[in-house]
Coordinates of C-alpha atoms and ligand atoms in Angstrom, one line a residue:
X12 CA -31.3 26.4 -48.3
X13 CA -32.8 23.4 -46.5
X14 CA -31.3 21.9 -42.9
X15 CA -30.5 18.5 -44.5
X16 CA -29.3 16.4 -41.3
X17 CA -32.1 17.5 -39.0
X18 CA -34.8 16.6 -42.1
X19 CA -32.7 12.8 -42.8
X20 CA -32.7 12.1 -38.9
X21 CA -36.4 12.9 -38.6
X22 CA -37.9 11.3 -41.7
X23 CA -35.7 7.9 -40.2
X24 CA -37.5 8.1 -36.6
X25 CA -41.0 9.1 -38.2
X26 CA -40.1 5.7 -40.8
X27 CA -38.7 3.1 -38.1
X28 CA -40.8 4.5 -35.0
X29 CA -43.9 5.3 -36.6
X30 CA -46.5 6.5 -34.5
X31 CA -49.7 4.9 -34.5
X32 CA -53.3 6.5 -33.6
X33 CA -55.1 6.1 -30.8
X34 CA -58.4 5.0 -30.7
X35 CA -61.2 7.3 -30.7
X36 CA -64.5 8.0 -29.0
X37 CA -66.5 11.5 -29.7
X38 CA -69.3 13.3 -28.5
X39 CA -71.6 13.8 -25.3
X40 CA -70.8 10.4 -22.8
X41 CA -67.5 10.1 -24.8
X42 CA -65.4 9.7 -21.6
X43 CA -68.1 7.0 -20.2
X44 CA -67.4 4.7 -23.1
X45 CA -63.3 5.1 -22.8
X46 CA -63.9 4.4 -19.3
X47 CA -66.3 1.1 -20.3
X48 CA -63.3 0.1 -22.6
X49 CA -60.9 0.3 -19.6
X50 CA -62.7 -1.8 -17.5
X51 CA -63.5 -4.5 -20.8
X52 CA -60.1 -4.8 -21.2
X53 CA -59.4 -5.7 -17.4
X54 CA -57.8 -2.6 -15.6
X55 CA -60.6 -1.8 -12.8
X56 CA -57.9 0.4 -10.2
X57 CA -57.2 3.5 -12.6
X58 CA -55.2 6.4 -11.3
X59 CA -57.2 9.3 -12.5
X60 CA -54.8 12.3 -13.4
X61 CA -56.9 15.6 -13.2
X62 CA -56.2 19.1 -12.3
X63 CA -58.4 20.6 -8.6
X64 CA -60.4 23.1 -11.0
X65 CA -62.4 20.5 -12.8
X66 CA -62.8 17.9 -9.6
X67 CA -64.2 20.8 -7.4
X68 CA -66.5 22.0 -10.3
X69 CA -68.1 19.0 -10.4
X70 CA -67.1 18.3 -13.9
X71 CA -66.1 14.8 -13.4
X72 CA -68.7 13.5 -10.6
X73 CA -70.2 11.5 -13.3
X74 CA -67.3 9.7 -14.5
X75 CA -66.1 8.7 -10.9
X76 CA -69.5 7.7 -10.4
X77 CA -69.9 5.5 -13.3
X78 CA -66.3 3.7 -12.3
X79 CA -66.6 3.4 -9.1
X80 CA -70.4 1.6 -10.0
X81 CA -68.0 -0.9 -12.1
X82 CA -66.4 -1.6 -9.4
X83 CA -63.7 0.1 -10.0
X84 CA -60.9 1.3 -7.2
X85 CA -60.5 5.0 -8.3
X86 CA -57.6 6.9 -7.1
X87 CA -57.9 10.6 -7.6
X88 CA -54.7 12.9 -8.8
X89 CA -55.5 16.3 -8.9
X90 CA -52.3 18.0 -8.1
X91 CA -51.6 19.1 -12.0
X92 CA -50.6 22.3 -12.7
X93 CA -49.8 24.4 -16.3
X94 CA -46.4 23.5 -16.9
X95 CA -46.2 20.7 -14.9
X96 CA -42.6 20.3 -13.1
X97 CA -40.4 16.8 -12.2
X98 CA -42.5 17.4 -8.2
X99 CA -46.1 16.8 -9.9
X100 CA -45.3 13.6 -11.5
X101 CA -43.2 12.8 -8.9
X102 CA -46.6 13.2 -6.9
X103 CA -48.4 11.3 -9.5
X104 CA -46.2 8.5 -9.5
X105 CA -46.2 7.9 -5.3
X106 CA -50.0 7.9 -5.9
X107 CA -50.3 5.0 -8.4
X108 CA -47.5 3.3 -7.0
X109 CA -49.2 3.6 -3.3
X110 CA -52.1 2.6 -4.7
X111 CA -51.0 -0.3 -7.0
X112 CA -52.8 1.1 -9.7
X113 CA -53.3 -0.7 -12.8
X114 CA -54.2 2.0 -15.7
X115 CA -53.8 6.1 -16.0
X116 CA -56.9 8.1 -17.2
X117 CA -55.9 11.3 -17.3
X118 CA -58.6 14.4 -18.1
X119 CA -57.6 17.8 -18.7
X120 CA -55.6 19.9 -20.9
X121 CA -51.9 19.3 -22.4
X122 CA -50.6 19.9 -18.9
X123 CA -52.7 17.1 -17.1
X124 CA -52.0 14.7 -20.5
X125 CA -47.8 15.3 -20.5
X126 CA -47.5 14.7 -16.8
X127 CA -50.2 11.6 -16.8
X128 CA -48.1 9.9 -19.9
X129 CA -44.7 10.4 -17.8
X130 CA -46.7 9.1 -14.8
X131 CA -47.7 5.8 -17.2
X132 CA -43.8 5.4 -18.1
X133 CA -42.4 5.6 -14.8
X134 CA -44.8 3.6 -13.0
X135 CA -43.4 0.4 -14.9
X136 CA -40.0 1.5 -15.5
X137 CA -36.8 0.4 -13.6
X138 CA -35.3 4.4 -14.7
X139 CA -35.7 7.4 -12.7
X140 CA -37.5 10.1 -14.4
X141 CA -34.2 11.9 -15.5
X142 CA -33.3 8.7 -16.8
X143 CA -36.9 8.6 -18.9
X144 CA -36.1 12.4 -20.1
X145 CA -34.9 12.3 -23.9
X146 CA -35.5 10.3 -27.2
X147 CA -36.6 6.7 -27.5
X148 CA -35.8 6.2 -23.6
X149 CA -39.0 4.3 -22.5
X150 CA -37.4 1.0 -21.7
X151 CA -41.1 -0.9 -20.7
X152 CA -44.5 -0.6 -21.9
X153 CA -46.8 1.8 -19.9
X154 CA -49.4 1.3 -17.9
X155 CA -52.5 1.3 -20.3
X156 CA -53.1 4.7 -20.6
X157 CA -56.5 6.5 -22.0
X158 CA -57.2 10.3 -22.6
X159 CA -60.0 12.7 -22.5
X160 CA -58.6 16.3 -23.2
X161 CA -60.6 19.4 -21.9
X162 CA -58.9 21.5 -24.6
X163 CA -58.9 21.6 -28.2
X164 CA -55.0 22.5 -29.2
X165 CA -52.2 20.4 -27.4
X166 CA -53.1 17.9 -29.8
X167 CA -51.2 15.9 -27.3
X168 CA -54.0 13.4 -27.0
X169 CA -52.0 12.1 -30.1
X170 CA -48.3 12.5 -29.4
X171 CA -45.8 10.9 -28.6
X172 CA -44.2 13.5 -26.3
X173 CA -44.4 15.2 -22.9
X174 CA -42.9 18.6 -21.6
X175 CA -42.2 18.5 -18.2
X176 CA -40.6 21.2 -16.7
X177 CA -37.2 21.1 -14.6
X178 CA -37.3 24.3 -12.1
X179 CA -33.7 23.5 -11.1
X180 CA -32.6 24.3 -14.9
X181 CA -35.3 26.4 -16.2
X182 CA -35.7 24.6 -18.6
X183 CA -38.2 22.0 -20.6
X184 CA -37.6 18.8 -20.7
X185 CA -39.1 16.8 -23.6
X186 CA -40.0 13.0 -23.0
X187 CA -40.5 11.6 -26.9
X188 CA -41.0 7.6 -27.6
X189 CA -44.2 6.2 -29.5
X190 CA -45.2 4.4 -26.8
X191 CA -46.6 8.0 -25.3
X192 CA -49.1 7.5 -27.7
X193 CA -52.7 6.9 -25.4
X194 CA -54.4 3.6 -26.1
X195 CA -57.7 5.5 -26.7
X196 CA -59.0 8.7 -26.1
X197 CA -62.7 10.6 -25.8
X198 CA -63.7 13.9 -27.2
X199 CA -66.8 14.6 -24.5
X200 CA -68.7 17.3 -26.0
X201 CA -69.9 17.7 -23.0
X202 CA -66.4 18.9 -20.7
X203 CA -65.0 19.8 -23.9
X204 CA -67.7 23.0 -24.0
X205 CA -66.6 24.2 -20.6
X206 CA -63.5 25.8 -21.9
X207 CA -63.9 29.7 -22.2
X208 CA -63.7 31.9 -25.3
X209 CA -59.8 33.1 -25.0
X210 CA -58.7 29.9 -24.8
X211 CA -61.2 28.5 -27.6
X212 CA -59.5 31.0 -29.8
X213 CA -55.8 30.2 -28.4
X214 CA -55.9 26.5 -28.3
X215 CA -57.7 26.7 -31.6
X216 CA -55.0 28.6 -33.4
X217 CA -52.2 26.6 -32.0
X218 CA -53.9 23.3 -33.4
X219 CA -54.2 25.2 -37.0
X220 CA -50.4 25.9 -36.4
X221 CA -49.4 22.4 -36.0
X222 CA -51.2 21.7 -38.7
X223 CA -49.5 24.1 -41.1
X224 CA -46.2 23.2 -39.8
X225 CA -46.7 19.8 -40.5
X226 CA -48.3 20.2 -43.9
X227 CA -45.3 22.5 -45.0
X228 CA -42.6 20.2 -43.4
X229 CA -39.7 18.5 -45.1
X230 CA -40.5 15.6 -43.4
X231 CA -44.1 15.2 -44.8
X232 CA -45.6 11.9 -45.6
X233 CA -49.0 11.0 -47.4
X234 CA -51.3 10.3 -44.3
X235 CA -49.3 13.9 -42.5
X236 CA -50.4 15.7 -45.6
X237 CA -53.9 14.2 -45.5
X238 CA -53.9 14.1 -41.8
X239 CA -53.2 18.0 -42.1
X240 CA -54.9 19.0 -44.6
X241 CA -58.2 17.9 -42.7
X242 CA -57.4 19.2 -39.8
X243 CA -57.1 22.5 -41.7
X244 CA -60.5 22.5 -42.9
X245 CA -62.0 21.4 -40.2
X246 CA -60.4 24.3 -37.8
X247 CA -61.5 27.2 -40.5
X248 CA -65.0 25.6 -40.6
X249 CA -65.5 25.2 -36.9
X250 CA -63.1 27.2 -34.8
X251 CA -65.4 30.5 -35.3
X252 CA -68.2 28.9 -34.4
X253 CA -67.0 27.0 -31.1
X254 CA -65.6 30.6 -30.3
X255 CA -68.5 32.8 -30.6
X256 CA -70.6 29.9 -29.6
X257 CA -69.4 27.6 -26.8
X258 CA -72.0 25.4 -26.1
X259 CA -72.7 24.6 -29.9
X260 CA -71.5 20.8 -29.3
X261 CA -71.0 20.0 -32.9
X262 CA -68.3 22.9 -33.3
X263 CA -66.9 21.9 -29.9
X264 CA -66.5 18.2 -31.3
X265 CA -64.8 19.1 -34.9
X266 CA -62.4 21.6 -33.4
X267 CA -61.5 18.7 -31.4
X268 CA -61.2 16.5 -34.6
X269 CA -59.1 19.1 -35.8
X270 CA -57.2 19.3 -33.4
X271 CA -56.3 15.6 -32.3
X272 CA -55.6 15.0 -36.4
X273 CA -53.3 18.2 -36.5
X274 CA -51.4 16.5 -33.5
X275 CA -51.5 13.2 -35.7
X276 CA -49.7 14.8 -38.4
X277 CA -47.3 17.0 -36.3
X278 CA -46.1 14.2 -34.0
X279 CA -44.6 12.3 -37.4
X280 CA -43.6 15.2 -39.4
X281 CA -42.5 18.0 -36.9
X282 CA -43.5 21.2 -36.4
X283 CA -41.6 24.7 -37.5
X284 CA -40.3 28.2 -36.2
X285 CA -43.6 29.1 -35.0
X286 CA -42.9 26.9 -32.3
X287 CA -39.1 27.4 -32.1
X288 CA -40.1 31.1 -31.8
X289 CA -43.0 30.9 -29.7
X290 CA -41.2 28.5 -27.0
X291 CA -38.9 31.3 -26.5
X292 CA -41.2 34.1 -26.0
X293 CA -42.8 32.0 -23.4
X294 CA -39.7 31.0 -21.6
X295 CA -39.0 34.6 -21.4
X296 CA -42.7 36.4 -20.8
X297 CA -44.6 33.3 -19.9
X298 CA -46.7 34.2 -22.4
X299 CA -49.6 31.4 -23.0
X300 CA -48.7 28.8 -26.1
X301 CA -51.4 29.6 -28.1
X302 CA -51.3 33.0 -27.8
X303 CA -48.0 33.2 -29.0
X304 CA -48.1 30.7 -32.1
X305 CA -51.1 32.5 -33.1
X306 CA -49.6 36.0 -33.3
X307 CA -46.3 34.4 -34.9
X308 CA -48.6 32.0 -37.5
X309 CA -48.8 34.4 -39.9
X310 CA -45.4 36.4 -39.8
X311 CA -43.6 32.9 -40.3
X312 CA -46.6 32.0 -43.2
X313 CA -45.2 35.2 -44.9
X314 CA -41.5 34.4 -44.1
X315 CA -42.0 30.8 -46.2
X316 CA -44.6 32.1 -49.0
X317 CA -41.1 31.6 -51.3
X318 CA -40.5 28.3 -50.9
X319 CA -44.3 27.0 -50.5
X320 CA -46.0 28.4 -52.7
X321 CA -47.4 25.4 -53.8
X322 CA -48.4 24.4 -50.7
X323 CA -50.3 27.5 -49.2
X324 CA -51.9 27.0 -53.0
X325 CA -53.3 23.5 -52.7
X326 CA -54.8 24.6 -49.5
X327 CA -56.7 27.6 -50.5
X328 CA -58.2 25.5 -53.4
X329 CA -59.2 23.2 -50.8
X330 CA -60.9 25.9 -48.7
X331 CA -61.9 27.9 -51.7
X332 CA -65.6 27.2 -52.6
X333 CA -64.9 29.3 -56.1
X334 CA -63.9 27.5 -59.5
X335 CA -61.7 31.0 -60.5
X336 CA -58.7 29.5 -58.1
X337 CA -57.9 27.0 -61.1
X338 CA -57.4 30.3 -63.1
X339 CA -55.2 32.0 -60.3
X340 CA -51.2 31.5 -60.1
X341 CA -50.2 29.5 -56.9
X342 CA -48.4 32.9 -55.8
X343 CA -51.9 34.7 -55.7
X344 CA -53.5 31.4 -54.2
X345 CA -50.6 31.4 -51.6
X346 CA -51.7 35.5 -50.8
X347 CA -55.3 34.3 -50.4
X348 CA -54.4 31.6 -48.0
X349 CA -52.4 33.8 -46.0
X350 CA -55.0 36.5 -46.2
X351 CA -57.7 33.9 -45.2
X352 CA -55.5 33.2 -41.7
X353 CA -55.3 37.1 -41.1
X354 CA -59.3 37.0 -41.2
X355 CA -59.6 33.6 -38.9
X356 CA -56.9 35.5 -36.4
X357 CA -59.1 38.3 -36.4
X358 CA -62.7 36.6 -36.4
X359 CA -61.5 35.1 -33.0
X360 CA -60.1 38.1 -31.6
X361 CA -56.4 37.2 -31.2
X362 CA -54.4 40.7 -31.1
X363 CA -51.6 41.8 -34.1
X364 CA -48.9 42.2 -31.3
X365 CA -46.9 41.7 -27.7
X366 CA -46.6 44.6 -26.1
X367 CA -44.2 42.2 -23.4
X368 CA -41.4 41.9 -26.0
X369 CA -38.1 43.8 -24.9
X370 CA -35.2 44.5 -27.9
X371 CA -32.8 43.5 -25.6
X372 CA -33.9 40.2 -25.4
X373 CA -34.6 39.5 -29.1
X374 CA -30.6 38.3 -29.6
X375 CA -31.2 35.4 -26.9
X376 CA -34.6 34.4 -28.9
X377 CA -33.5 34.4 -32.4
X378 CA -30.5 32.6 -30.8
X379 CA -32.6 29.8 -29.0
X380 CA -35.2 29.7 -31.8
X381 CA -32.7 29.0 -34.3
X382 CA -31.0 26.3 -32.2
X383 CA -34.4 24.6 -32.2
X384 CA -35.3 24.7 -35.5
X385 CA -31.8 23.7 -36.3
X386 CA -32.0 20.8 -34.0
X387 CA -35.5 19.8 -34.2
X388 CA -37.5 20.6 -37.3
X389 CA -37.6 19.7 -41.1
X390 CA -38.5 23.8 -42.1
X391 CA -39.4 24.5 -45.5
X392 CA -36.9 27.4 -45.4
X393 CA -33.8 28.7 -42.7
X394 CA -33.9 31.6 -41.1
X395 CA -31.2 33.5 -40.2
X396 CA -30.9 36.1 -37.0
X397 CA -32.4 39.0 -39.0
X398 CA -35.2 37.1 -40.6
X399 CA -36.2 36.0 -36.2
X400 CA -35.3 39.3 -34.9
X401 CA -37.7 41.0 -38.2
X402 CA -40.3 39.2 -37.1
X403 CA -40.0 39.7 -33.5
X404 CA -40.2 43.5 -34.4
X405 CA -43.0 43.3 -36.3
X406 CA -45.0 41.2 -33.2
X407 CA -44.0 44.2 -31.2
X408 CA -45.2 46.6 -33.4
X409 CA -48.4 45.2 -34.7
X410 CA -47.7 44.7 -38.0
X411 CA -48.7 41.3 -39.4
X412 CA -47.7 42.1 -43.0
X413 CA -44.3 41.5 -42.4
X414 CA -41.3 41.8 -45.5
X415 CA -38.0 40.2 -45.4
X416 CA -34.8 40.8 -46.6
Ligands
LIG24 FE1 -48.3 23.9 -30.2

């Protein structure tokens, strides 16, 4: 049984509002040549959207530096927290505004990135932020807006979406039109090496779920699939490497890869109850993104090995270096795959369960998880309340090799 209505209303926005990529620079001085194509293409007062850890580290002396020898007025916004609420960009906004600033350049992770492009909308918009929240609701171009992302994961470098959160509701409000999509952004091997091991692992495993999710997706197109399917290989390649060894640059910068092309192909052809799942657990344990998509990846892997086969197939004889996979059925082909995602998970240390989960609270999850799948994602197969709450058992006990029903 597919969700038709959810999968027709998606494959029209991803067809009419198709999102475009943004430019991209790579490697060590990365954020020095987005910064040189800011100033080339005329905006020299930037409002530079950062969180306080990396400006009192030092991290980006060098870029402020190099503007401000451009001649560049530099105004600095550092007040970004993780989850970012309606007061930070709020914050943002009275900055650039104060300062009639002419671009946003925000560095940092999906946090400083989601408020910055909120920051870019409002700053030229006659709506008020609330007014902004919601689908297709940016009603003026943004200020031009470039992105160099401290993490590997978000992939929101290449969305077109924010999450802001609203701590009057509780809730997250989502912020989704194409023109969220950066101008340019810079993977600096150089900031991007800073980020420690746990979250290597985390941020990683998140980009490797957007990129299943949209490889798998009913709403898949051609450049998704290829888009995905890179993304894929690139993450198993790399992400043990730029885990175990953080300052090996080359890793660093092809996790990143992987993880700005996973966000291409997510941000067209949606994602899948990993992340209807996962947003739940986090709403009600705060437990980091990441973390929980990459203890969820493979229960939901084993949840749709019925219905995509073919798909976990094509995949494993993409990563398969053997010539036997062309003798194997795509049911043991889909088993290896999933097999091969139980040995990244456990090359980078990410643990078989959540000892935070409570049963009491696995009704309101499988409740809210299935509203937004229902409501947001093209998934290769429905779940019902027993499949969510199965799997939410099996993340409590530590069982990856979950059955269903
Ligand atoms: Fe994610």
């Amino acid at each position: 049984m597919f969700n038709t209505a959810i999968t027709i209303a998606l494959r029209a926005l991803s067809t009419f509002y198709a999102p475009q990529k943004p430019l991209v620079f790579s490697g060590a001085g990365a954020a020095q040549k987005l910064a040189d194509l800011m100033i080339r293409s005329g905006q020299k007062r930037p409002l530079l959207v950062t969180d306080s850890f990396l400006l009192k580290n030092g991290m980006l002396n060098e870029l402020i530096s190099f503007l401000e020898n451009e001649g560049c007025t530099v105004t600095i916004f550092d007040g970004i927290i993780p989850n970012p609420t309606f007061a930070v960009v709020e914050a943002g906004l009275k900055a650039s505004r104060e300062n009639s600033c002419d671009a946003v350049f925000a560095v940092g992770g999906g946090s400083a990135i989601d408020a910055a492009k909120v920051i870019a909308s409002a700053s030229t918009s006659h709506k008020t932020l609330t007014q902004l929240t919601g689908i297709l609701k940016v009603d003026r171009p943004l200020l031009p807006f470039y992105v160099v992302p401290t993490t590997s994961g978000t992939g929101s470098e290449a969305t077109n979406a924010a999450v802001i959160s609203d701590t009057q509701t509780h809730k997250k409000k989502f912020f989704v039109d194409p023109k969220y999509i950066p101008i340019a952004t810079a993977f600096d091997t150089g900031l991007l090496k800073s980020l420690p091991a746990p979250m290597t692992a985390a941020t990683g495993m998140d980009a490797l779920t957007h990129a299943i999710e949209a490889y798998t997706s009913r709403n898949r197109f051609a450049d998704t699939d290829r888009d995905a399917a890179m993304a894929i290989k690139l993450l198993f390649e790399f992400l043990p490497t730029a885990y175990a060894n953080g300052s090996d640059e080359h890793a660093r910068e092809m996790v990143a890869l992987g993880s700005f092309l996973a966000g291409c192909a997510f941000t067209k052809a949606s994602l899948g109850y990993v992340h209807a799942i996962s947003h739940q657990i986090s709403a009600h344990y705060n437990t980091p993104h990441g973390l929980a998509n990459a203890i969820l990846l493979p229960r939901v892997l084993r949840f749709n090995k019925t219905t995509c086969a073919e798909r976990f197939a094509s995949l494993e004889r993409m990563l398969s270096d053997s010539d036997e996979t062309y003798n194997l059925s795509a049911t043991d082909l889909s088993d290896r795959f999933i097999a091969r995602v139980d040995a990244l998970a456990e090359m980078v240390d990410i643990p078989v369960n959540l000892n935070d989960l409570q049963p009491q609270d696995y009704r309101s999850i499988a409740k809210d998880a299935l509203a937004e799948a229902r409501t947001s994602y093209a998934v290769p197969r429905v779940m019902n309340r027993n499949h969510v709450e199965t799997i939410l058992e099996s993340v409590s006990s530590g069982s990856r090799d979950v059955t269903f029903a």
